[in-house]
């Protein structure tokens, strides 16, 4: 059971790393040059702060999951129960939670910025942009979809972390119940 | 211990409901009229889709937490261990998770839209707006801060839900360990 959980976690983390890297690459290498009003203008992810932040956040999240993956595989090799250290389990749990929330928040912010770029905001005289840079926008859309897949994977991982953490409290809880009954 | 957790949860949910309602009111009743280019223009939260979505999401989250609060207080009154039903615990846990993620996502999207309204985007010729509607923007800023406080409270609640859920698995886990050793 324990070994099974560790394997599942390692697999999920590997998937998360790959999807996060895919997201970073899709956003980072997205560019389109268009001839607009007498000049060539190149659209990149640097034009929109939200996309820049997304690339950084996603890269850091991928690095973090890679580190955790190293820990997982080590644990599987040596068959050591590293998770039995309560401080390590709490740290992993909290870091996993922070990672998933930060990634989700950055993704949602980028989504909002993209929706504004697609629809514009008439009241503010913010014009639409995606009718000009169509291919660019489609690639960003794909990247955001990947980002949400990564968030779901990371939420799943944080659920496993929570399980691994609160399971450690079970003997204490059991003793409490025993004292009561 | 059980009673203490239920009390803490009820208190946190009450706080979350109040903070969520405060957020909804701060955004919903925010308006500022200014004389801009020969016409009076009124800025409301309806001008920006992200703020409209935030008001709806926050209201629904407040309603959800109020319902859960009813369940908590009922549980505290009758001293029934409603949480012992594993399906109810899973449902509560998943709903809490969904609530906190959706609220956090909506808040982050509104934050990104607000940052764009403050800073503008020169590359896109999206102009700044908060130099005109200063008081309006400050109130939205306060609302977003409240929204993040609510997210932290709800994340704490979902942690308690996770504890309540995975604690139910502890006897099984204990039995597994017993069979192993």
mmCIF file of C-alpha atoms in Angstrom:
data_model
loop_
_atom_site.group_PDB
_atom_site.id
_atom_site.type_symbol
_atom_site.label_atom_id
_atom_site.label_comp_id
_atom_site.label_asym_id
_atom_site.label_seq_id
_atom_site.Cartn_x
_atom_site.Cartn_y
_atom_site.Cartn_z
ATOM 1 C CA UNK A 1 0.000 0.000 0.000
ATOM 2 C CA UNK A 2 2.716 2.447 1.033
ATOM 3 C CA UNK A 3 4.863 1.457 -1.916
ATOM 4 C CA UNK A 4 1.841 1.811 -4.201
ATOM 5 C CA UNK A 5 1.158 5.342 -2.987
ATOM 6 C CA UNK A 6 4.801 6.333 -3.502
ATOM 7 C CA UNK A 7 4.741 4.936 -7.048
ATOM 8 C CA UNK A 8 1.513 6.758 -7.881
ATOM 9 C CA UNK A 9 2.946 9.963 -6.454
ATOM 10 C CA UNK A 10 6.152 9.606 -8.481
ATOM 11 C CA UNK A 11 4.155 8.944 -11.664
ATOM 12 C CA UNK A 12 1.888 11.939 -11.058
ATOM 13 C CA UNK A 13 4.873 14.172 -10.329
ATOM 14 C CA UNK A 14 6.596 13.048 -13.532
ATOM 15 C CA UNK A 15 3.427 13.853 -15.516
ATOM 16 C CA UNK A 16 3.133 17.221 -13.752
ATOM 17 C CA UNK A 17 6.773 18.103 -14.577
ATOM 18 C CA UNK A 18 6.262 17.231 -18.256
ATOM 19 C CA UNK A 19 2.981 19.143 -18.559
ATOM 20 C CA UNK A 20 4.436 22.158 -16.720
ATOM 21 C CA UNK A 21 7.465 22.200 -19.025
ATOM 22 C CA UNK A 22 5.140 21.909 -22.027
ATOM 23 C CA UNK A 23 3.167 24.901 -20.742
ATOM 24 C CA UNK A 24 6.335 26.959 -20.223
ATOM 25 C CA UNK A 25 7.606 26.099 -23.730
ATOM 26 C CA UNK A 26 4.246 26.799 -25.402
ATOM 27 C CA UNK A 27 4.074 30.243 -23.797
ATOM 28 C CA UNK A 28 7.789 31.022 -23.975
ATOM 29 C CA UNK A 29 8.371 30.160 -27.628
ATOM 30 C CA UNK A 30 5.144 31.699 -28.856
ATOM 31 C CA UNK A 31 5.648 34.657 -31.171
ATOM 32 C CA UNK A 32 3.998 36.077 -34.243
ATOM 33 C CA UNK A 33 5.111 38.947 -36.470
ATOM 34 C CA UNK A 34 2.496 41.033 -38.248
ATOM 35 C CA UNK A 35 2.547 44.062 -40.488
ATOM 36 C CA UNK A 36 0.375 46.581 -38.622
ATOM 37 C CA UNK A 37 0.081 50.236 -39.611
ATOM 38 C CA UNK A 38 3.335 50.583 -41.606
ATOM 39 C CA UNK A 39 5.532 48.656 -39.146
ATOM 40 C CA UNK A 40 6.272 45.012 -38.437
ATOM 41 C CA UNK A 41 5.201 44.245 -34.903
ATOM 42 C CA UNK A 42 6.174 41.084 -33.093
ATOM 43 C CA UNK A 43 3.881 39.706 -30.412
ATOM 44 C CA UNK A 44 5.610 37.715 -27.670
ATOM 45 C CA UNK A 45 4.691 36.629 -24.192
ATOM 46 C CA UNK A 46 6.689 39.590 -22.831
ATOM 47 C CA UNK A 47 3.977 41.994 -23.985
ATOM 48 C CA UNK A 48 1.667 40.831 -21.226
ATOM 49 C CA UNK A 49 2.980 40.736 -17.652
ATOM 50 C CA UNK A 50 0.579 37.933 -16.726
ATOM 51 C CA UNK A 51 2.152 35.596 -19.310
ATOM 52 C CA UNK A 52 5.669 36.486 -18.157
ATOM 53 C CA UNK A 53 4.702 35.685 -14.570
ATOM 54 C CA UNK A 54 3.054 32.454 -15.738
ATOM 55 C CA UNK A 55 6.291 31.299 -17.428
ATOM 56 C CA UNK A 56 8.312 31.953 -14.258
ATOM 57 C CA UNK A 57 5.759 30.332 -11.946
ATOM 58 C CA UNK A 58 5.347 27.265 -14.141
ATOM 59 C CA UNK A 59 9.125 26.818 -14.448
ATOM 60 C CA UNK A 60 9.629 27.056 -10.692
ATOM 61 C CA UNK A 61 6.747 24.607 -10.119
ATOM 62 C CA UNK A 62 8.341 22.164 -12.589
ATOM 63 C CA UNK A 63 11.682 22.462 -10.774
ATOM 64 C CA UNK A 64 10.023 21.911 -7.420
ATOM 65 C CA UNK A 65 8.220 18.795 -8.632
ATOM 66 C CA UNK A 66 11.453 17.489 -10.138
ATOM 67 C CA UNK A 67 13.170 17.851 -6.748
ATOM 68 C CA UNK A 68 10.278 16.079 -5.059
ATOM 69 C CA UNK A 69 10.474 13.374 -7.722
ATOM 70 C CA UNK A 70 14.117 12.846 -6.766
ATOM 71 C CA UNK A 71 13.031 12.427 -3.164
ATOM 72 C CA UNK A 72 10.305 9.955 -4.198
ATOM 73 C CA UNK A 73 12.599 7.761 -6.287
ATOM 74 C CA UNK A 74 15.244 7.769 -3.540
ATOM 75 C CA UNK A 75 12.574 6.706 -1.099
ATOM 76 C CA UNK A 76 11.497 3.920 -3.462
ATOM 77 C CA UNK A 77 15.083 2.721 -3.963
ATOM 78 C CA UNK A 78 16.226 2.586 -0.384
ATOM 79 C CA UNK A 79 12.770 1.473 0.753
ATOM 80 C CA UNK A 80 13.199 3.948 3.524
ATOM 81 C CA UNK A 81 10.056 5.432 4.958
ATOM 82 C CA UNK A 82 11.222 9.032 4.652
ATOM 83 C CA UNK A 83 7.620 10.172 4.981
ATOM 84 C CA UNK A 84 7.455 8.886 8.525
ATOM 85 C CA UNK A 85 9.298 11.998 9.684
ATOM 86 C CA UNK A 86 6.410 14.237 10.652
ATOM 87 C CA UNK A 87 8.241 17.490 9.920
ATOM 88 C CA UNK A 88 9.195 16.353 6.418
ATOM 89 C CA UNK A 89 5.589 15.291 5.772
ATOM 90 C CA UNK A 90 4.237 18.650 6.973
ATOM 91 C CA UNK A 91 6.811 20.519 4.862
ATOM 92 C CA UNK A 92 5.960 18.472 1.754
ATOM 93 C CA UNK A 93 2.252 18.977 2.333
ATOM 94 C CA UNK A 94 2.543 22.746 2.787
ATOM 95 C CA UNK A 95 4.928 23.157 -0.166
ATOM 96 C CA UNK A 96 2.619 21.089 -2.376
ATOM 97 C CA UNK A 97 -0.318 23.241 -1.337
ATOM 98 C CA UNK A 98 1.583 26.466 -2.008
ATOM 99 C CA UNK A 99 2.774 25.142 -5.387
ATOM 100 C CA UNK A 100 -0.712 24.215 -6.571
ATOM 101 C CA UNK A 101 -2.307 27.477 -5.371
ATOM 102 C CA UNK A 102 0.391 29.686 -6.886
ATOM 103 C CA UNK A 103 0.271 27.826 -10.216
ATOM 104 C CA UNK A 104 -3.525 27.949 -10.262
ATOM 105 C CA UNK A 105 -3.552 31.653 -9.433
ATOM 106 C CA UNK A 106 -0.999 32.508 -12.146
ATOM 107 C CA UNK A 107 -2.950 30.431 -14.650
ATOM 108 C CA UNK A 108 -6.236 32.142 -13.783
ATOM 109 C CA UNK A 109 -4.621 35.574 -14.062
ATOM 110 C CA UNK A 110 -3.207 34.678 -17.484
ATOM 111 C CA UNK A 111 -6.635 33.374 -18.523
ATOM 112 C CA UNK A 112 -8.287 36.656 -17.524
ATOM 113 C CA UNK A 113 -5.665 38.652 -19.449
ATOM 114 C CA UNK A 114 -6.213 36.411 -22.478
ATOM 115 C CA UNK A 115 -9.985 36.805 -22.290
ATOM 116 C CA UNK A 116 -9.479 40.580 -22.268
ATOM 117 C CA UNK A 117 -7.181 40.237 -25.294
ATOM 118 C CA UNK A 118 -9.841 38.191 -27.115
ATOM 119 C CA UNK A 119 -12.923 40.223 -26.197
ATOM 120 C CA UNK A 120 -11.488 43.625 -25.348
ATOM 121 C CA UNK A 121 -13.337 45.941 -22.960
ATOM 122 C CA UNK A 122 -15.551 48.445 -24.762
ATOM 123 C CA UNK A 123 -16.218 50.587 -21.690
ATOM 124 C CA UNK A 124 -12.482 51.098 -21.247
ATOM 125 C CA UNK A 125 -11.657 51.451 -24.959
ATOM 126 C CA UNK A 126 -9.351 48.457 -24.659
ATOM 127 C CA UNK A 127 -9.288 46.978 -28.133
ATOM 128 C CA UNK A 128 -9.326 43.336 -29.146
ATOM 129 C CA UNK A 129 -5.990 41.897 -30.192
ATOM 130 C CA UNK A 130 -6.613 38.274 -31.083
ATOM 131 C CA UNK A 131 -8.241 39.116 -34.417
ATOM 132 C CA UNK A 132 -4.759 40.266 -35.473
ATOM 133 C CA UNK A 133 -2.538 37.695 -33.794
ATOM 134 C CA UNK A 134 -4.739 34.629 -34.240
ATOM 135 C CA UNK A 135 -2.102 31.889 -34.249
ATOM 136 C CA UNK A 136 -0.368 33.456 -31.247
ATOM 137 C CA UNK A 137 -3.617 33.446 -29.305
ATOM 138 C CA UNK A 138 -4.448 29.837 -30.174
ATOM 139 C CA UNK A 139 -1.046 28.721 -28.880
ATOM 140 C CA UNK A 140 -1.589 30.652 -25.629
ATOM 141 C CA UNK A 141 -4.986 28.982 -25.330
ATOM 142 C CA UNK A 142 -3.359 25.558 -25.644
ATOM 143 C CA UNK A 143 -0.759 26.530 -23.064
ATOM 144 C CA UNK A 144 -3.455 27.598 -20.593
ATOM 145 C CA UNK A 145 -5.287 24.291 -21.099
ATOM 146 C CA UNK A 146 -1.999 22.478 -20.337
ATOM 147 C CA UNK A 147 -1.576 24.708 -17.297
ATOM 148 C CA UNK A 148 -4.961 23.656 -15.939
ATOM 149 C CA UNK A 149 -4.150 19.987 -16.538
ATOM 150 C CA UNK A 150 -0.956 20.546 -14.531
ATOM 151 C CA UNK A 151 -3.017 22.163 -11.761
ATOM 152 C CA UNK A 152 -5.331 19.145 -11.592
ATOM 153 C CA UNK A 153 -2.314 16.806 -11.402
ATOM 154 C CA UNK A 154 -0.739 18.925 -8.663
ATOM 155 C CA UNK A 155 -4.020 19.085 -6.727
ATOM 156 C CA UNK A 156 -4.099 15.268 -6.896
ATOM 157 C CA UNK A 157 -0.503 15.155 -5.619
ATOM 158 C CA UNK A 158 -1.354 17.502 -2.746
ATOM 159 C CA UNK A 159 -4.258 15.192 -1.879
ATOM 160 C CA UNK A 160 -1.788 12.295 -1.629
ATOM 161 C CA UNK A 161 0.504 14.459 0.515
ATOM 162 C CA UNK A 162 -2.432 15.244 2.795
ATOM 163 C CA UNK A 163 -3.246 11.553 3.046
ATOM 164 C CA UNK A 164 0.390 10.710 3.850
ATOM 165 C CA UNK A 165 0.458 13.434 6.503
ATOM 166 C CA UNK A 166 -2.839 12.850 8.274
ATOM 167 C CA UNK A 167 -2.279 9.098 8.216
ATOM 168 C CA UNK A 168 0.665 9.723 10.539
ATOM 169 C CA UNK A 169 -1.774 11.196 13.031
ATOM 170 C CA UNK A 170 -3.873 8.053 13.005
ATOM 171 C CA UNK A 171 -2.102 6.251 15.875
ATOM 172 C CA UNK A 172 -2.534 9.304 18.097
ATOM 173 C CA UNK A 173 -6.172 9.546 17.106
ATOM 174 C CA UNK A 174 -6.574 5.839 17.740
ATOM 175 C CA UNK A 175 -5.075 6.206 21.218
ATOM 176 C CA UNK A 176 -7.437 9.105 21.889
ATOM 177 C CA UNK A 177 -10.389 6.996 20.900
ATOM 178 C CA UNK A 178 -9.138 4.194 23.064
ATOM 179 C CA UNK A 179 -8.835 6.455 26.100
ATOM 180 C CA UNK A 180 -12.359 7.671 25.491
ATOM 181 C CA UNK A 181 -14.147 4.374 25.017
ATOM 182 C CA UNK B 1 -10.990 16.660 20.342
ATOM 183 C CA UNK B 2 -13.774 15.934 17.866
ATOM 184 C CA UNK B 3 -15.994 18.563 19.431
ATOM 185 C CA UNK B 4 -13.096 21.042 19.352
ATOM 186 C CA UNK B 5 -12.512 20.470 15.634
ATOM 187 C CA UNK B 6 -16.218 20.978 14.895
ATOM 188 C CA UNK B 7 -16.239 24.216 16.887
ATOM 189 C CA UNK B 8 -13.124 25.500 15.114
ATOM 190 C CA UNK B 9 -14.639 24.589 11.760
ATOM 191 C CA UNK B 10 -17.908 26.372 12.594
ATOM 192 C CA UNK B 11 -16.011 29.474 13.743
ATOM 193 C CA UNK B 12 -13.851 29.497 10.589
ATOM 194 C CA UNK B 13 -16.912 29.052 8.373
ATOM 195 C CA UNK B 14 -18.692 31.923 10.111
ATOM 196 C CA UNK B 15 -15.639 34.152 9.567
ATOM 197 C CA UNK B 16 -15.430 33.027 5.929
ATOM 198 C CA UNK B 17 -19.125 33.834 5.337
ATOM 199 C CA UNK B 18 -18.720 37.315 6.831
ATOM 200 C CA UNK B 19 -15.541 38.085 4.881
ATOM 201 C CA UNK B 20 -17.057 36.745 1.647
ATOM 202 C CA UNK B 21 -20.177 38.883 2.121
ATOM 203 C CA UNK B 22 -17.953 41.894 2.849
ATOM 204 C CA UNK B 23 -16.063 41.239 -0.390
ATOM 205 C CA UNK B 24 -19.300 40.954 -2.384
ATOM 206 C CA UNK B 25 -20.663 44.189 -0.868
ATOM 207 C CA UNK B 26 -17.396 46.101 -1.383
ATOM 208 C CA UNK B 27 -17.308 45.147 -5.059
ATOM 209 C CA UNK B 28 -21.063 45.285 -5.673
ATOM 210 C CA UNK B 29 -21.746 48.711 -4.140
ATOM 211 C CA UNK B 30 -18.626 50.332 -5.545
ATOM 212 C CA UNK B 31 -19.352 53.106 -8.016
ATOM 213 C CA UNK B 32 -17.860 56.462 -8.905
ATOM 214 C CA UNK B 33 -19.190 59.112 -11.300
ATOM 215 C CA UNK B 34 -16.748 61.352 -13.118
ATOM 216 C CA UNK B 35 -17.020 64.076 -15.704
ATOM 217 C CA UNK B 36 -14.881 62.773 -18.568
ATOM 218 C CA UNK B 37 -14.801 64.401 -22.010
ATOM 219 C CA UNK B 38 -18.122 66.283 -21.875
ATOM 220 C CA UNK B 39 -20.152 63.429 -20.336
ATOM 221 C CA UNK B 40 -20.704 62.063 -16.869
ATOM 222 C CA UNK B 41 -19.479 58.502 -16.769
ATOM 223 C CA UNK B 42 -20.233 56.110 -13.949
ATOM 224 C CA UNK B 43 -17.768 53.330 -13.167
ATOM 225 C CA UNK B 44 -19.323 50.204 -11.648
ATOM 226 C CA UNK B 45 -18.220 46.624 -11.237
ATOM 227 C CA UNK B 46 -20.297 45.736 -14.314
ATOM 228 C CA UNK B 47 -17.723 47.409 -16.560
ATOM 229 C CA UNK B 48 -15.272 44.592 -15.995
ATOM 230 C CA UNK B 49 -16.454 40.995 -16.482
ATOM 231 C CA UNK B 50 -13.905 39.693 -13.978
ATOM 232 C CA UNK B 51 -15.466 41.755 -11.175
ATOM 233 C CA UNK B 52 -18.977 40.626 -12.140
ATOM 234 C CA UNK B 53 -17.829 36.999 -12.024
ATOM 235 C CA UNK B 54 -16.099 37.652 -8.691
ATOM 236 C CA UNK B 55 -19.332 38.976 -7.141
ATOM 237 C CA UNK B 56 -21.271 35.890 -8.279
ATOM 238 C CA UNK B 57 -18.571 33.423 -7.186
ATOM 239 C CA UNK B 58 -18.099 35.072 -3.802
ATOM 240 C CA UNK B 59 -21.867 35.140 -3.166
ATOM 241 C CA UNK B 60 -22.224 31.457 -4.044
ATOM 242 C CA UNK B 61 -19.226 30.579 -1.836
ATOM 243 C CA UNK B 62 -20.797 32.521 1.056
ATOM 244 C CA UNK B 63 -24.072 30.647 0.569
ATOM 245 C CA UNK B 64 -22.270 27.316 0.446
ATOM 246 C CA UNK B 65 -20.374 28.040 3.666
ATOM 247 C CA UNK B 66 -23.613 29.166 5.332
ATOM 248 C CA UNK B 67 -25.211 25.811 4.423
ATOM 249 C CA UNK B 68 -22.185 23.957 5.767
ATOM 250 C CA UNK B 69 -22.358 26.103 8.912
ATOM 251 C CA UNK B 70 -25.937 24.929 9.390
ATOM 252 C CA UNK B 71 -24.707 21.355 9.135
ATOM 253 C CA UNK B 72 -21.908 22.058 11.653
ATOM 254 C CA UNK B 73 -24.173 23.645 14.259
ATOM 255 C CA UNK B 74 -26.721 20.839 13.846
ATOM 256 C CA UNK B 75 -23.910 18.366 14.404
ATOM 257 C CA UNK B 76 -22.794 20.258 17.501
ATOM 258 C CA UNK B 77 -26.328 20.383 18.902
ATOM 259 C CA UNK B 78 -27.339 16.803 18.463
ATOM 260 C CA UNK B 79 -23.810 15.626 19.265
ATOM 261 C CA UNK B 80 -24.242 13.333 16.327
ATOM 262 C CA UNK B 81 -21.108 12.325 14.485
ATOM 263 C CA UNK B 82 -22.460 13.165 11.031
ATOM 264 C CA UNK B 83 -18.882 13.193 9.737
ATOM 265 C CA UNK B 84 -18.537 9.498 10.371
ATOM 266 C CA UNK B 85 -20.446 8.795 7.164
ATOM 267 C CA UNK B 86 -17.620 8.362 4.688
ATOM 268 C CA UNK B 87 -19.625 9.545 1.669
ATOM 269 C CA UNK B 88 -20.658 12.753 3.457
ATOM 270 C CA UNK B 89 -17.036 13.368 4.468
ATOM 271 C CA UNK B 90 -15.793 12.832 0.894
ATOM 272 C CA UNK B 91 -18.535 15.121 -0.465
ATOM 273 C CA UNK B 92 -17.715 17.857 2.077
ATOM 274 C CA UNK B 93 -14.008 17.544 1.339
ATOM 275 C CA UNK B 94 -14.461 17.750 -2.445
ATOM 276 C CA UNK B 95 -16.974 20.616 -2.244
ATOM 277 C CA UNK B 96 -14.665 22.533 0.093
ATOM 278 C CA UNK B 97 -11.784 22.026 -2.310
ATOM 279 C CA UNK B 98 -13.849 23.160 -5.294
ATOM 280 C CA UNK B 99 -15.105 26.201 -3.347
ATOM 281 C CA UNK B 100 -11.635 27.350 -2.359
ATOM 282 C CA UNK B 101 -10.137 26.817 -5.831
ATOM 283 C CA UNK B 102 -12.983 28.574 -7.644
ATOM 284 C CA UNK B 103 -12.909 31.524 -5.223
ATOM 285 C CA UNK B 104 -9.130 31.764 -5.470
ATOM 286 C CA UNK B 105 -9.232 31.602 -9.269
ATOM 287 C CA UNK B 106 -11.914 34.294 -9.531
ATOM 288 C CA UNK B 107 -9.976 36.484 -7.118
ATOM 289 C CA UNK B 108 -6.740 36.094 -9.070
ATOM 290 C CA UNK B 109 -8.509 36.878 -12.343
ATOM 291 C CA UNK B 110 -9.998 40.036 -10.799
ATOM 292 C CA UNK B 111 -6.570 40.973 -9.455
ATOM 293 C CA UNK B 112 -5.019 40.646 -12.917
ATOM 294 C CA UNK B 113 -7.800 42.776 -14.441
ATOM 295 C CA UNK B 114 -7.259 45.375 -11.712
ATOM 296 C CA UNK B 115 -3.507 45.432 -12.269
ATOM 297 C CA UNK B 116 -4.176 46.054 -15.971
ATOM 298 C CA UNK B 117 -6.552 48.872 -15.013
ATOM 299 C CA UNK B 118 -3.881 50.413 -12.772
ATOM 300 C CA UNK B 119 -0.870 50.008 -15.041
ATOM 301 C CA UNK B 120 -2.403 49.713 -18.481
ATOM 302 C CA UNK B 121 -0.571 47.844 -21.256
ATOM 303 C CA UNK B 122 1.458 50.149 -23.445
ATOM 304 C CA UNK B 123 2.151 47.539 -26.114
ATOM 305 C CA UNK B 124 -1.586 47.013 -26.564
ATOM 306 C CA UNK B 125 -2.543 50.693 -26.231
ATOM 307 C CA UNK B 126 -4.735 49.796 -23.283
ATOM 308 C CA UNK B 127 -4.870 52.943 -21.203
ATOM 309 C CA UNK B 128 -4.709 53.296 -17.444
ATOM 310 C CA UNK B 129 -8.022 53.926 -15.721
ATOM 311 C CA UNK B 130 -7.264 54.195 -12.029
ATOM 312 C CA UNK B 131 -5.816 57.691 -12.314
ATOM 313 C CA UNK B 132 -9.377 58.790 -13.132
ATOM 314 C CA UNK B 133 -11.411 56.589 -10.834
ATOM 315 C CA UNK B 134 -9.106 56.585 -7.817
ATOM 316 C CA UNK B 135 -11.621 55.994 -5.021
ATOM 317 C CA UNK B 136 -13.301 53.242 -7.044
ATOM 318 C CA UNK B 137 -9.964 51.469 -7.487
ATOM 319 C CA UNK B 138 -9.024 51.726 -3.817
ATOM 320 C CA UNK B 139 -12.329 50.119 -2.829
ATOM 321 C CA UNK B 140 -11.758 47.285 -5.312
ATOM 322 C CA UNK B 141 -8.280 46.828 -3.854
ATOM 323 C CA UNK B 142 -9.762 46.464 -0.383
ATOM 324 C CA UNK B 143 -12.310 43.987 -1.698
ATOM 325 C CA UNK B 144 -9.574 41.860 -3.288
ATOM 326 C CA UNK B 145 -7.615 41.851 -0.015
ATOM 327 C CA UNK B 146 -10.786 40.645 1.756
ATOM 328 C CA UNK B 147 -11.209 38.025 -0.958
ATOM 329 C CA UNK B 148 -7.723 36.653 -0.291
ATOM 330 C CA UNK B 149 -8.394 36.571 3.457
ATOM 331 C CA UNK B 150 -11.527 34.555 2.664
ATOM 332 C CA UNK B 151 -9.431 32.195 0.498
ATOM 333 C CA UNK B 152 -6.994 31.613 3.357
ATOM 334 C CA UNK B 153 -9.892 30.878 5.736
ATOM 335 C CA UNK B 154 -11.448 28.482 3.221
ATOM 336 C CA UNK B 155 -8.113 26.748 2.603
ATOM 337 C CA UNK B 156 -7.866 26.244 6.375
ATOM 338 C CA UNK B 157 -11.418 24.826 6.397
ATOM 339 C CA UNK B 158 -10.560 22.445 3.551
ATOM 340 C CA UNK B 159 -7.508 21.310 5.553
ATOM 341 C CA UNK B 160 -9.827 20.452 8.452
ATOM 342 C CA UNK B 161 -12.138 18.625 6.033
ATOM 343 C CA UNK B 162 -9.157 16.647 4.746
ATOM 344 C CA UNK B 163 -8.164 15.787 8.314
ATOM 345 C CA UNK B 164 -11.718 14.691 9.126
ATOM 346 C CA UNK B 165 -11.813 12.555 5.999
ATOM 347 C CA UNK B 166 -8.424 10.876 6.135
ATOM 348 C CA UNK B 167 -8.812 10.263 9.861
ATOM 349 C CA UNK B 168 -11.678 7.931 8.952
ATOM 350 C CA UNK B 169 -9.194 5.852 6.972
ATOM 351 C CA UNK B 170 -6.905 5.489 9.946
ATOM 352 C CA UNK B 171 -8.430 2.297 11.403
ATOM 353 C CA UNK B 172 -8.108 0.611 8.031
ATOM 354 C CA UNK B 173 -4.513 1.767 7.741
ATOM 355 C CA UNK B 174 -3.860 0.562 11.248
ATOM 356 C CA UNK B 175 -5.256 -2.864 10.394
ATOM 357 C CA UNK B 176 -3.049 -2.985 7.319
ATOM 358 C CA UNK B 177 0.020 -2.231 9.418
ATOM 359 C CA UNK B 178 -1.049 -4.918 11.855
ATOM 360 C CA UNK B 179 -1.387 -7.517 9.124
ATOM 361 C CA UNK B 180 2.054 -6.545 7.840
ATOM 362 C CA UNK B 181 3.988 -6.571 11.118
#
